[in-house]
Coordinates of C-alpha atoms in Angstrom, one line a residue:
X288 CA 197.4 42.2 209.2
X289 CA 199.4 41.6 212.3
X290 CA 197.7 40.0 215.3
X291 CA 196.3 42.4 217.9
X292 CA 198.4 40.8 220.7
X293 CA 201.6 41.6 218.8
X294 CA 200.6 45.2 218.2
X295 CA 199.5 45.8 221.8
X296 CA 202.8 44.2 223.0
X297 CA 204.8 46.6 220.8
X298 CA 202.8 49.6 222.2
X299 CA 203.4 48.4 225.7
X300 CA 207.2 48.1 225.1
X301 CA 207.3 51.6 223.6
X302 CA 205.4 53.0 226.6
X303 CA 208.3 52.0 228.8
X304 CA 210.0 55.1 227.4
X305 CA 208.2 57.7 229.4
X306 CA 209.0 60.4 226.8
X307 CA 207.8 58.4 223.8
X308 CA 204.9 60.0 221.8
X309 CA 202.6 57.6 219.9
X310 CA 201.6 58.2 216.3
X311 CA 199.5 56.3 213.7
X312 CA 197.2 54.6 216.2
X313 CA 194.1 55.2 214.2
X314 CA 195.2 52.7 211.5
X315 CA 194.9 49.9 214.0
X316 CA 191.1 50.4 213.9
X317 CA 191.2 49.0 210.4
X318 CA 192.3 45.5 211.7
X319 CA 189.3 43.1 211.8
X320 CA 191.1 40.9 214.4
X321 CA 190.9 43.8 216.9
X322 CA 187.1 43.7 216.8
X323 CA 187.0 39.9 217.1
X324 CA 189.3 40.2 220.1
X325 CA 187.0 42.9 221.5
X326 CA 183.9 40.8 220.9
X327 CA 185.5 37.8 222.6
X328 CA 186.2 40.0 225.6
X329 CA 182.7 41.5 226.1
X330 CA 180.2 39.0 224.5
X331 CA 179.5 37.1 227.8
X332 CA 178.2 40.1 229.7
X333 CA 174.4 40.0 230.2
X334 CA 174.2 43.7 229.6
X335 CA 174.9 43.1 225.9
X336 CA 171.4 41.7 225.6
X337 CA 169.9 45.1 226.7
X338 CA 168.8 47.2 223.7
X339 CA 170.6 50.5 223.1
X340 CA 169.2 53.6 221.5
X341 CA 169.5 51.9 218.1
X342 CA 167.1 49.2 219.4
X343 CA 169.7 46.4 218.8
X344 CA 171.6 44.0 221.0
X345 CA 174.7 41.8 220.5
X346 CA 172.5 39.1 219.0
X347 CA 173.3 38.5 215.4
X348 CA 176.9 39.7 215.5
X349 CA 178.7 38.9 212.3
X350 CA 181.8 39.7 210.2
X351 CA 179.7 42.0 207.9
X352 CA 179.1 44.3 210.9
X353 CA 182.8 44.5 211.5
X354 CA 183.5 45.3 207.8
X355 CA 180.9 48.1 207.9
X356 CA 182.4 49.5 211.1
X357 CA 185.8 49.6 209.5
X358 CA 184.6 51.3 206.4
X359 CA 182.8 54.0 208.4
X360 CA 186.0 54.6 210.4
X361 CA 188.2 54.8 207.3
X362 CA 186.1 57.6 205.8
X363 CA 185.5 59.1 209.3
X364 CA 181.7 58.9 208.9
X365 CA 181.4 56.9 212.1
X366 CA 179.3 58.6 214.7
X367 CA 178.6 57.1 218.1
X368 CA 174.9 56.8 219.1
X369 CA 173.7 58.6 222.2
X370 CA 173.7 56.4 225.3
X371 CA 170.4 55.4 226.9
X372 CA 170.3 57.1 230.4
X373 CA 169.2 55.0 233.3
X374 CA 169.6 55.5 237.1
X375 CA 171.1 53.2 239.6
X376 CA 170.2 53.6 243.3
X377 CA 173.1 54.6 245.6
X378 CA 173.4 53.6 249.3
X379 CA 172.7 57.2 250.5
X380 CA 169.3 57.2 248.8
X381 CA 170.3 59.2 245.7
X382 CA 170.7 57.8 242.2
X383 CA 173.8 57.5 240.0
X384 CA 173.2 58.1 236.3
X385 CA 174.5 55.4 234.0
X386 CA 174.6 55.3 230.2
X387 CA 174.0 52.2 228.1
X388 CA 175.9 52.4 224.8
X389 CA 174.8 50.5 221.7
X390 CA 176.6 47.3 221.1
X391 CA 178.3 48.7 218.0
X392 CA 179.7 51.5 220.1
X393 CA 180.8 49.1 222.8
X394 CA 182.8 47.2 220.2
X395 CA 184.7 50.3 219.1
X396 CA 185.2 51.4 222.7
X397 CA 186.7 48.1 223.6
X398 CA 189.2 48.4 220.8
X399 CA 190.1 51.9 221.9
X400 CA 190.4 50.7 225.6
X401 CA 192.8 48.0 224.7
X402 CA 195.0 50.4 222.8
X403 CA 194.9 53.0 225.6
X404 CA 195.6 50.4 228.3
X405 CA 198.7 49.1 226.4
X406 CA 200.0 52.7 226.3
X407 CA 199.1 54.0 229.8
X408 CA 199.4 50.9 232.0
X409 CA 203.2 51.1 231.9
X410 CA 203.0 54.8 232.9
X411 CA 200.4 54.7 235.7
X412 CA 201.8 54.8 239.2
X413 CA 201.6 52.1 241.9
X414 CA 199.3 54.3 244.0
X415 CA 196.5 53.8 241.5
X416 CA 194.4 50.6 241.8
X417 CA 191.0 51.2 240.2
X418 CA 190.1 49.6 236.8
X419 CA 193.5 48.3 236.1
X420 CA 194.6 44.7 235.2
X421 CA 195.8 42.6 238.1
X422 CA 194.8 45.3 240.6
X423 CA 191.6 45.6 242.7
X424 CA 190.1 46.9 245.9
X425 CA 192.1 44.3 247.7
X426 CA 195.4 45.4 246.4
X427 CA 194.5 49.0 247.4
X428 CA 193.5 47.9 250.9
X429 CA 196.7 45.8 251.3
X430 CA 198.7 48.8 250.3
X431 CA 197.0 50.8 253.0
X432 CA 197.8 48.0 255.5
X433 CA 201.4 47.6 254.3
X434 CA 202.6 51.1 253.5
X435 CA 200.9 53.3 256.2
X436 CA 202.5 52.0 259.4
X437 CA 202.9 54.7 262.1
X438 CA 200.1 56.9 260.6
X439 CA 199.0 59.8 262.9
X440 CA 196.4 61.4 260.7
X441 CA 194.1 60.2 257.8
X442 CA 192.9 62.4 255.0
X443 CA 189.8 60.9 253.5
X444 CA 189.6 62.2 249.9
X445 CA 186.2 63.1 248.5
X446 CA 186.0 64.7 245.0
X447 CA 182.6 66.2 244.2
X448 CA 180.8 64.4 241.3
X449 CA 184.1 63.3 239.7
X450 CA 182.8 61.3 236.7
X451 CA 180.3 64.0 235.8
X452 CA 182.8 66.8 236.1
X453 CA 185.8 65.7 234.0
X454 CA 186.6 68.6 231.8
X455 CA 186.8 67.5 228.2
X456 CA 189.3 70.0 227.0
X457 CA 191.7 69.1 229.8
X458 CA 191.3 65.4 229.1
X459 CA 192.0 65.9 225.4
X460 CA 195.1 68.0 226.3
X461 CA 196.4 65.2 228.5
X462 CA 195.9 62.7 225.8
X463 CA 197.7 64.8 223.3
X464 CA 200.8 64.8 225.5
X465 CA 201.2 61.1 224.8
X466 CA 199.3 60.6 221.5
X467 CA 200.0 62.5 218.3
X468 CA 197.2 61.2 216.1
X469 CA 194.4 63.6 215.7
X470 CA 192.0 61.1 214.0
X471 CA 192.4 58.9 217.1
X472 CA 191.9 61.8 219.4
X473 CA 188.8 63.0 217.4
X474 CA 187.2 59.6 217.8
X475 CA 187.5 59.9 221.5
X476 CA 186.0 63.4 221.2
X477 CA 183.0 61.9 219.4
X478 CA 182.3 59.5 222.3
X479 CA 182.6 62.3 224.9
X480 CA 180.2 64.5 222.9
X481 CA 177.8 61.7 221.9
X482 CA 175.1 62.8 224.4
X483 CA 172.4 60.7 226.0
X484 CA 168.7 60.1 225.6
X485 CA 166.4 60.4 228.7
X486 CA 162.6 60.3 228.5
X487 CA 162.9 60.2 224.7
X488 CA 164.7 63.5 224.7
X489 CA 168.3 64.0 223.5
X490 CA 170.7 65.8 225.9
X491 CA 174.2 67.1 225.1
X492 CA 177.2 66.2 227.2
X493 CA 179.4 69.1 228.1
X494 CA 181.6 67.5 230.7
X495 CA 182.3 64.1 232.3
X496 CA 182.8 60.6 230.8
X497 CA 179.9 58.4 229.9
X498 CA 179.4 56.3 233.1
X499 CA 178.7 52.8 231.8
X500 CA 180.9 53.3 228.8
X501 CA 183.8 50.9 228.3
X502 CA 186.4 53.6 227.9
X503 CA 185.2 55.7 230.8
X504 CA 187.4 54.0 233.5
X505 CA 190.7 54.3 231.7
X506 CA 189.9 57.9 230.7
X507 CA 189.2 58.6 234.4
X508 CA 192.5 57.0 235.3
X509 CA 194.4 59.1 232.7
X510 CA 192.7 62.2 234.2
X511 CA 193.6 61.4 237.8
X512 CA 197.1 60.2 236.9
X513 CA 197.9 63.9 237.1
X514 CA 196.8 63.8 240.8
X515 CA 198.9 60.7 241.3
X516 CA 202.0 62.4 239.9
X517 CA 201.3 65.5 242.0
X518 CA 201.0 63.4 245.2
X519 CA 204.3 61.6 244.3
X520 CA 206.0 65.0 244.0
X521 CA 204.4 66.2 247.3
X522 CA 205.6 63.0 249.0
X523 CA 209.2 63.6 247.8
X524 CA 209.2 67.3 248.8
X525 CA 207.4 67.0 252.2
X526 CA 208.9 63.8 253.6
X527 CA 211.5 64.9 256.1
X528 CA 214.0 63.1 258.3
X529 CA 215.5 59.6 257.9
X530 CA 214.1 58.4 261.3
X531 CA 212.6 59.8 264.4
X532 CA 214.7 61.1 267.3
X533 CA 215.3 58.7 270.2
X534 CA 212.7 58.9 273.0
X535 CA 214.6 60.4 276.0
X536 CA 212.2 58.7 278.5
X537 CA 212.7 55.4 276.8
X538 CA 216.5 55.8 276.8
X539 CA 216.4 56.7 280.5
X540 CA 214.5 53.6 281.4
X541 CA 216.8 51.5 279.2
X542 CA 219.8 52.9 281.0
X543 CA 218.3 52.1 284.4
X544 CA 217.5 48.5 283.4
X545 CA 221.0 48.1 282.0
X546 CA 222.6 49.4 285.3
X547 CA 220.5 47.1 287.4
X548 CA 221.4 44.1 285.2
X549 CA 225.1 45.1 285.5
X550 CA 224.7 45.3 289.3
X551 CA 223.3 41.7 289.3
X552 CA 226.2 40.5 287.2
X553 CA 229.1 42.2 288.9
X554 CA 228.2 42.8 292.6
X555 CA 227.8 40.1 295.2
X556 CA 224.3 40.7 296.5
X557 CA 222.3 38.9 299.2
X558 CA 219.3 36.9 298.1
X559 CA 217.0 39.7 299.4
X560 CA 218.9 42.4 297.6
X561 CA 219.0 40.4 294.3
X562 CA 215.2 39.9 294.6
X563 CA 214.7 43.6 295.1
X564 CA 216.8 44.5 292.0
X565 CA 215.0 41.9 289.9
X566 CA 211.6 43.4 291.0
X567 CA 212.9 46.9 290.0
X568 CA 214.0 45.5 286.6
X569 CA 210.5 44.0 286.1
X570 CA 208.8 47.2 287.0
X571 CA 211.0 49.3 284.8
X572 CA 210.5 46.9 281.9
X573 CA 206.7 47.3 282.3
X574 CA 207.0 51.0 282.1
X575 CA 209.3 50.7 279.0
X576 CA 206.8 48.5 277.2
X577 CA 204.3 51.4 277.2
X578 CA 206.7 53.7 275.4
X579 CA 208.0 53.9 271.9
X580 CA 211.8 53.8 271.5
X581 CA 211.5 56.8 269.2
X582 CA 209.9 60.1 269.9
X583 CA 206.4 60.0 268.4
X584 CA 206.1 63.8 268.6
X585 CA 209.3 64.5 266.7
X586 CA 208.4 67.6 264.7
X587 CA 211.3 67.1 262.3
X588 CA 210.1 63.7 261.1
X589 CA 207.3 63.8 258.5
X590 CA 205.9 61.2 256.1
X591 CA 202.9 60.8 253.8
X592 CA 201.5 57.9 251.9
X593 CA 198.8 58.0 249.2
X594 CA 196.5 55.2 247.9
X595 CA 193.8 55.7 245.3
X596 CA 191.0 53.5 243.9
X597 CA 189.1 55.4 241.1
X598 CA 188.0 58.7 242.7
X599 CA 188.3 57.3 246.3
X600 CA 191.7 58.0 248.0
X601 CA 193.3 58.2 251.4
X602 CA 196.4 60.0 252.5
X603 CA 198.3 58.7 255.6
X604 CA 200.2 61.4 257.4
X605 CA 202.9 61.3 260.0
X606 CA 203.2 64.8 261.4
X607 CA 201.0 67.4 263.1
X608 CA 197.4 68.2 262.3
X609 CA 198.5 71.5 260.8
X610 CA 200.8 69.5 258.5
X611 CA 197.8 67.3 257.4
X612 CA 195.7 70.4 256.9
X613 CA 198.3 71.9 254.6
X614 CA 198.4 68.7 252.5
X615 CA 194.6 68.7 252.2
X616 CA 194.7 72.3 251.1
X617 CA 197.5 71.6 248.5
X618 CA 195.4 68.8 247.1
X619 CA 192.3 71.0 246.9
X620 CA 194.3 73.8 245.1
X621 CA 195.8 71.3 242.6
X622 CA 192.5 69.8 241.7
X623 CA 190.8 73.1 241.3
X624 CA 193.6 74.8 239.3
X625 CA 194.8 71.9 237.2
X626 CA 191.9 69.6 236.7
X627 CA 188.9 71.8 237.4
X628 CA 187.6 69.5 240.1
X629 CA 186.4 70.4 243.5
X630 CA 187.5 68.6 246.7
X631 CA 184.7 68.6 249.2
X632 CA 186.3 70.2 252.2
X633 CA 183.3 69.2 254.4
X634 CA 183.6 65.5 253.4
X635 CA 187.4 65.4 253.1
X636 CA 187.9 64.7 256.8
X637 CA 191.2 64.8 258.7
X638 CA 190.9 62.0 261.3
X639 CA 193.3 61.2 264.1
X640 CA 194.4 57.6 263.5
X641 CA 194.0 56.5 267.2
X642 CA 190.6 58.1 267.8
X643 CA 188.4 56.8 265.1
X644 CA 188.2 54.3 262.3
X645 CA 187.9 55.6 258.7
X646 CA 185.9 54.1 255.9
X647 CA 187.7 53.0 252.7
X648 CA 186.3 50.8 249.9
X649 CA 183.6 49.2 252.2
X650 CA 186.0 48.4 255.0
X651 CA 186.9 50.3 258.2
X652 CA 190.5 51.0 258.9
X653 CA 191.8 51.3 262.4
X654 CA 195.4 51.6 263.8
X655 CA 196.6 49.1 266.3
X656 CA 198.7 50.1 269.4
X657 CA 201.3 48.3 271.4
X658 CA 200.4 44.7 272.5
X659 CA 202.5 42.0 274.0
X660 CA 202.6 38.8 272.0
X661 CA 204.3 35.6 272.8
X662 CA 206.1 33.7 270.1
X663 CA 206.2 29.9 269.8
X664 CA 209.6 29.7 271.6
X665 CA 208.3 31.6 274.6
X666 CA 210.0 34.9 273.9
X667 CA 207.7 37.9 274.6
X668 CA 207.9 40.5 271.8
X669 CA 206.0 43.8 271.3
X670 CA 204.0 44.3 268.1
X671 CA 204.9 47.3 266.0
X672 CA 202.8 50.3 266.9
X673 CA 200.6 52.0 264.4
X674 CA 199.9 49.1 262.0
X675 CA 196.6 49.7 260.1
X676 CA 194.0 47.0 260.5
X677 CA 191.0 46.3 258.3
X678 CA 187.6 45.6 259.8
X679 CA 184.2 44.4 258.5
X680 CA 181.7 47.2 259.4
X681 CA 178.7 46.0 261.3
X682 CA 176.3 47.9 259.0
X683 CA 177.7 46.3 255.9
X684 CA 176.9 42.8 257.3
X685 CA 173.4 44.0 258.5
X686 CA 172.7 45.5 255.0
X687 CA 173.8 42.3 253.4
X688 CA 171.4 40.3 255.4
X689 CA 168.5 42.6 254.8
X690 CA 169.3 43.2 251.1
X691 CA 169.3 39.4 250.3
X692 CA 166.1 38.9 252.4
X693 CA 167.7 36.5 254.9
X694 CA 166.0 38.3 257.7
X695 CA 163.3 40.8 258.6
X696 CA 162.9 43.2 261.6
X697 CA 159.9 42.4 263.9
X698 CA 159.2 44.3 267.1
X699 CA 162.7 45.7 267.1
X700 CA 164.3 42.2 266.7
X701 CA 166.0 40.6 263.7
X702 CA 164.5 37.3 262.7
X703 CA 165.4 34.9 259.8
X704 CA 162.8 34.6 257.1
X705 CA 162.2 32.6 253.9
X706 CA 162.8 34.0 250.4
X707 CA 159.6 33.9 248.4
X708 CA 161.3 34.5 245.1
X709 CA 163.2 31.2 245.4
X710 CA 160.3 28.9 246.4
X711 CA 159.6 27.8 242.8
X712 CA 163.3 27.0 242.0
X713 CA 164.7 23.5 242.4
X714 CA 166.6 22.5 245.5
X715 CA 170.1 22.7 244.0
X716 CA 169.4 26.1 242.5
X717 CA 168.2 27.4 245.9
X718 CA 171.3 26.1 247.6
X719 CA 173.6 27.4 244.9
X720 CA 172.1 30.9 245.2
X721 CA 172.8 31.0 248.9
X722 CA 176.3 29.6 248.5
X723 CA 177.2 32.2 245.8
X724 CA 176.0 35.1 247.9
X725 CA 177.8 33.9 251.0
X726 CA 181.1 33.2 249.1
X727 CA 180.8 36.6 247.3
X728 CA 180.5 38.6 250.5
X729 CA 183.2 36.6 252.4
X730 CA 185.6 36.8 249.4
X731 CA 185.4 40.6 249.5
X732 CA 185.7 41.0 253.3
X733 CA 188.2 38.1 253.9
X734 CA 191.0 40.7 254.6
X735 CA 189.1 41.9 257.7
X736 CA 190.7 41.0 261.1
X737 CA 187.1 40.4 262.4
X738 CA 185.6 38.6 259.4
X739 CA 184.8 35.8 261.9
X740 CA 181.7 37.9 262.8
X741 CA 180.2 36.4 259.7
X742 CA 179.7 33.2 261.7
X743 CA 176.8 34.8 263.5
X744 CA 175.3 36.0 260.3
X745 CA 175.8 32.4 258.8
X746 CA 173.3 31.0 261.4
X747 CA 170.7 33.4 260.1
X748 CA 171.5 32.5 256.5
X749 CA 171.3 28.8 257.2
X750 CA 168.0 29.2 258.9
X751 CA 166.7 31.3 256.0
X752 CA 167.7 28.6 253.5
X753 CA 166.0 25.9 255.6
X754 CA 162.8 28.1 255.9
X755 CA 162.8 28.6 252.1
X756 CA 162.9 24.9 251.5
X757 CA 160.3 24.3 254.2
X758 CA 157.9 26.8 252.5
X759 CA 158.6 25.1 249.2
X760 CA 157.6 21.7 250.6
X761 CA 155.0 23.0 253.0
X762 CA 156.6 21.5 256.1
X763 CA 158.6 22.5 259.1
X764 CA 162.3 23.5 259.4
X765 CA 162.9 20.6 261.8
X766 CA 161.9 18.1 259.1
X767 CA 163.9 20.0 256.5
X768 CA 167.0 19.7 258.6
X769 CA 166.5 16.0 258.9
X770 CA 165.7 15.5 255.2
X771 CA 168.7 17.5 253.9
X772 CA 171.2 16.2 256.4
X773 CA 174.1 14.0 255.4
X774 CA 176.5 12.9 258.2
X775 CA 175.8 16.1 260.1
X776 CA 176.2 18.4 257.1
X777 CA 173.2 20.4 255.6
X778 CA 173.1 20.2 251.9
X779 CA 171.4 19.0 248.7
X780 CA 171.8 15.6 247.1
X781 CA 171.3 15.5 243.3
X782 CA 171.9 13.2 240.4
X783 CA 174.2 13.6 237.5
X784 CA 175.3 11.4 234.6
X785 CA 178.3 10.4 236.7
X786 CA 176.1 9.4 239.6
X787 CA 174.7 10.9 242.8
X788 CA 176.4 14.0 244.2
X789 CA 176.1 16.0 247.4
X790 CA 176.5 19.8 247.6
X791 CA 176.7 21.3 251.2
X792 CA 175.6 24.7 252.2
X793 CA 178.8 26.7 252.6
X794 CA 180.6 25.3 255.6
X795 CA 184.3 26.3 255.1
X796 CA 184.4 28.9 257.9
X797 CA 185.4 32.6 257.8
X798 CA 189.1 33.0 258.4
X799 CA 191.0 36.2 258.0
X800 CA 193.3 36.2 254.9
X801 CA 196.4 38.1 256.0
X802 CA 198.1 38.1 252.6
X803 CA 196.9 38.0 249.0
X804 CA 197.0 34.6 247.3
X805 CA 200.4 33.5 246.0
X806 CA 199.3 34.3 242.4
X807 CA 198.5 37.9 243.4
X808 CA 201.5 38.7 245.7
X809 CA 203.4 40.4 242.8
X810 CA 200.6 43.1 242.8
X811 CA 202.2 44.7 245.9
X812 CA 205.6 45.0 244.2
X813 CA 206.7 48.4 243.3
X814 CA 208.7 47.2 240.3
X815 CA 206.0 46.8 237.7
X816 CA 208.5 46.8 234.8
X817 CA 209.8 43.4 235.9
X818 CA 206.6 41.6 235.3
X819 CA 206.7 39.1 232.4
X820 CA 204.6 39.9 229.4
X821 CA 202.1 37.2 228.5
X822 CA 200.1 39.0 225.8
X823 CA 202.1 37.5 222.9
X824 CA 201.1 34.0 224.0
X825 CA 197.4 34.5 223.7
X826 CA 195.6 33.2 220.6
X827 CA 192.1 33.5 219.3
X828 CA 189.3 32.4 221.5
X829 CA 187.1 29.4 220.5
X830 CA 184.2 31.8 219.7
X831 CA 186.4 33.8 217.3
X832 CA 187.5 30.6 215.6
X833 CA 183.9 29.3 215.3
X834 CA 182.8 32.6 213.7
X835 CA 185.7 32.7 211.3
X836 CA 185.0 29.1 210.2
X837 CA 181.7 30.3 208.6
X838 CA 180.0 27.0 209.2
X839 CA 176.5 26.9 210.6
X840 CA 176.5 24.8 213.8
X841 CA 172.9 23.8 213.3
X842 CA 172.6 22.8 209.6
X843 CA 176.3 22.5 208.7
X844 CA 176.0 24.9 205.8
X845 CA 179.1 26.9 204.8
X846 CA 178.0 30.5 204.6
X847 CA 178.5 33.9 206.1
X848 CA 177.4 33.2 209.7
X849 CA 176.3 35.3 212.7
X850 CA 176.1 34.6 216.4
X851 CA 172.9 33.9 218.3
X852 CA 173.0 34.9 222.0
X853 CA 170.9 34.2 225.0
X854 CA 171.0 36.1 228.3
X855 CA 171.2 33.1 230.6
X856 CA 171.5 29.4 229.9
X857 CA 169.1 28.5 232.6
X858 CA 166.4 30.4 230.6
X859 CA 166.6 27.6 228.0
X860 CA 164.2 24.7 228.6
X861 CA 165.9 22.2 226.3
X862 CA 162.7 21.4 224.4
X863 CA 164.2 22.1 221.0
X864 CA 167.3 20.8 219.3
X865 CA 169.1 24.1 219.2
X866 CA 168.4 24.6 222.9
X867 CA 169.8 21.1 223.6
X868 CA 172.9 22.0 221.7
X869 CA 173.6 25.1 223.7
X870 CA 172.8 23.4 227.1
X871 CA 175.0 20.4 226.2
X872 CA 178.0 22.6 225.3
X873 CA 177.3 25.0 228.2
X874 CA 177.5 28.0 225.8
X875 CA 175.4 31.1 225.6
X876 CA 176.3 31.4 221.9
X877 CA 175.4 29.5 218.8
X878 CA 177.0 30.3 215.4
X879 CA 174.2 30.1 212.7
X880 CA 173.8 30.9 209.0
X881 CA 171.5 33.8 208.3
X882 CA 168.6 31.5 207.3
X883 CA 168.7 29.4 210.5
X884 CA 168.9 32.5 212.6
X885 CA 165.8 34.0 211.0
X886 CA 164.0 30.8 211.5
X887 CA 165.0 30.6 215.2
X888 CA 163.6 34.0 216.0
X889 CA 160.5 33.2 214.0
X890 CA 160.0 30.1 216.1
X891 CA 160.1 27.9 213.0
X892 CA 163.3 26.0 213.8
X893 CA 162.6 22.4 215.0

């Protein structure tokens, strides 16, 4: 059979023809290499060690499982198991329902996802950023920053319970526009109707996609692709005028300045008269700086921009508030009539860009006004009016400090505190935990113009780290700072086989990143078809090759093998040979013959 990369590449190229309809997709599910590729993609996630409703995990994955899956798909006897329903707390105090599929179902879903992604990724629009390769919250935010200049009104989109209210029949109808393969469509139907188990009771699913399911994000994008196309059409139809009219007041001031400069050049003026004219020019220039060269209230100039990440979207409007209200109502009507979704009118706010910041993807977005800036050669220039700016919300930083237990509130004041759950960890693990959390938060908010505010939070975090080490060694923070200091830098010294190393507490500062890294700049391009395809150059992963070799990595026996998994490497103590092998190779997997795997779980190996 052909390699999955080649098949997916062919699908991607055919998807470039927007009218092409795909047939015969189901037969790709008979290809064992697709399941090995899917396994290589998902095996490292810790959630795979959580038991599904079949009471099984990823541990013990083998080629026989793949063969049985393919046979059940061929005779169409395959039935997805119900998902296990759990609830994840949301920031507003409510809980979001999540489903945990069985590993067998995850494997099939990943194969379906790869096929759907190859077909639809070429057809999705640039306004969509959620759950797509090489796109992220950052690309969505950078598009807001780069494409929404001059915005007057923001429309903050809020769809009520989107993932729970996706209408199955509409979704299937949308899939059938592109895919003419009923067996493939029926397989997706089975996942949508698989149901869930909560409190040991089975519940049917009549709408929505299974949150937590691997195919849910791309199915959601396929559903909201209709909204993206609608907004693109709305943008073409409602945008009006090539540019704003000239501002009469600005032109009048320009004319006065020009006339006075001409007077200076052409007339012989006394020193006192020349000084008076120069003062007039200076005063008129100050007045001109406060104005836009174009009429900001030009009723004939209208624009809208639209950016979406999953079910969160914003619309930037240049025009009147009535114009923005009309756009919101058109969106609400489209969602209701075409997708059976409800736009929350109460939460879909229309906000004046200069009066208030709007929240989007954890950031706050404001709009800058005119400011004088001086370039390096001394020439004073005005910044462009209406450039969106991204901010780090104060409450996000506060919640980050409280959530990670860096500080507590005492008598109305915030004070650093130690973290009791880390006291029994080694020094390097404590420091690494702090560093990972700081870097993670900074990496997300590095686009904010005021991310330097984290410097204040950093002092609390550093004190918390010192207090945690002080509690561990039952000493004072002052002695800890002296003990863990190296040339003025706070950190941990540790030994490796290559010698003694020093790892500092994060000390690289918090600078605003104004553009995405060079490797990601192409994400802001509007010409996605020009991107080179690299799928064909990918080969099997080392894990796939190890499994296909059918050689036990413990006893060396050539036999049908399966893969032993552990949730975390740090859980291994290295007291047994098989643990030493996994730690030395830094792998959470070990390919074993059936006999060795049974012995391992029985505690009889070594």
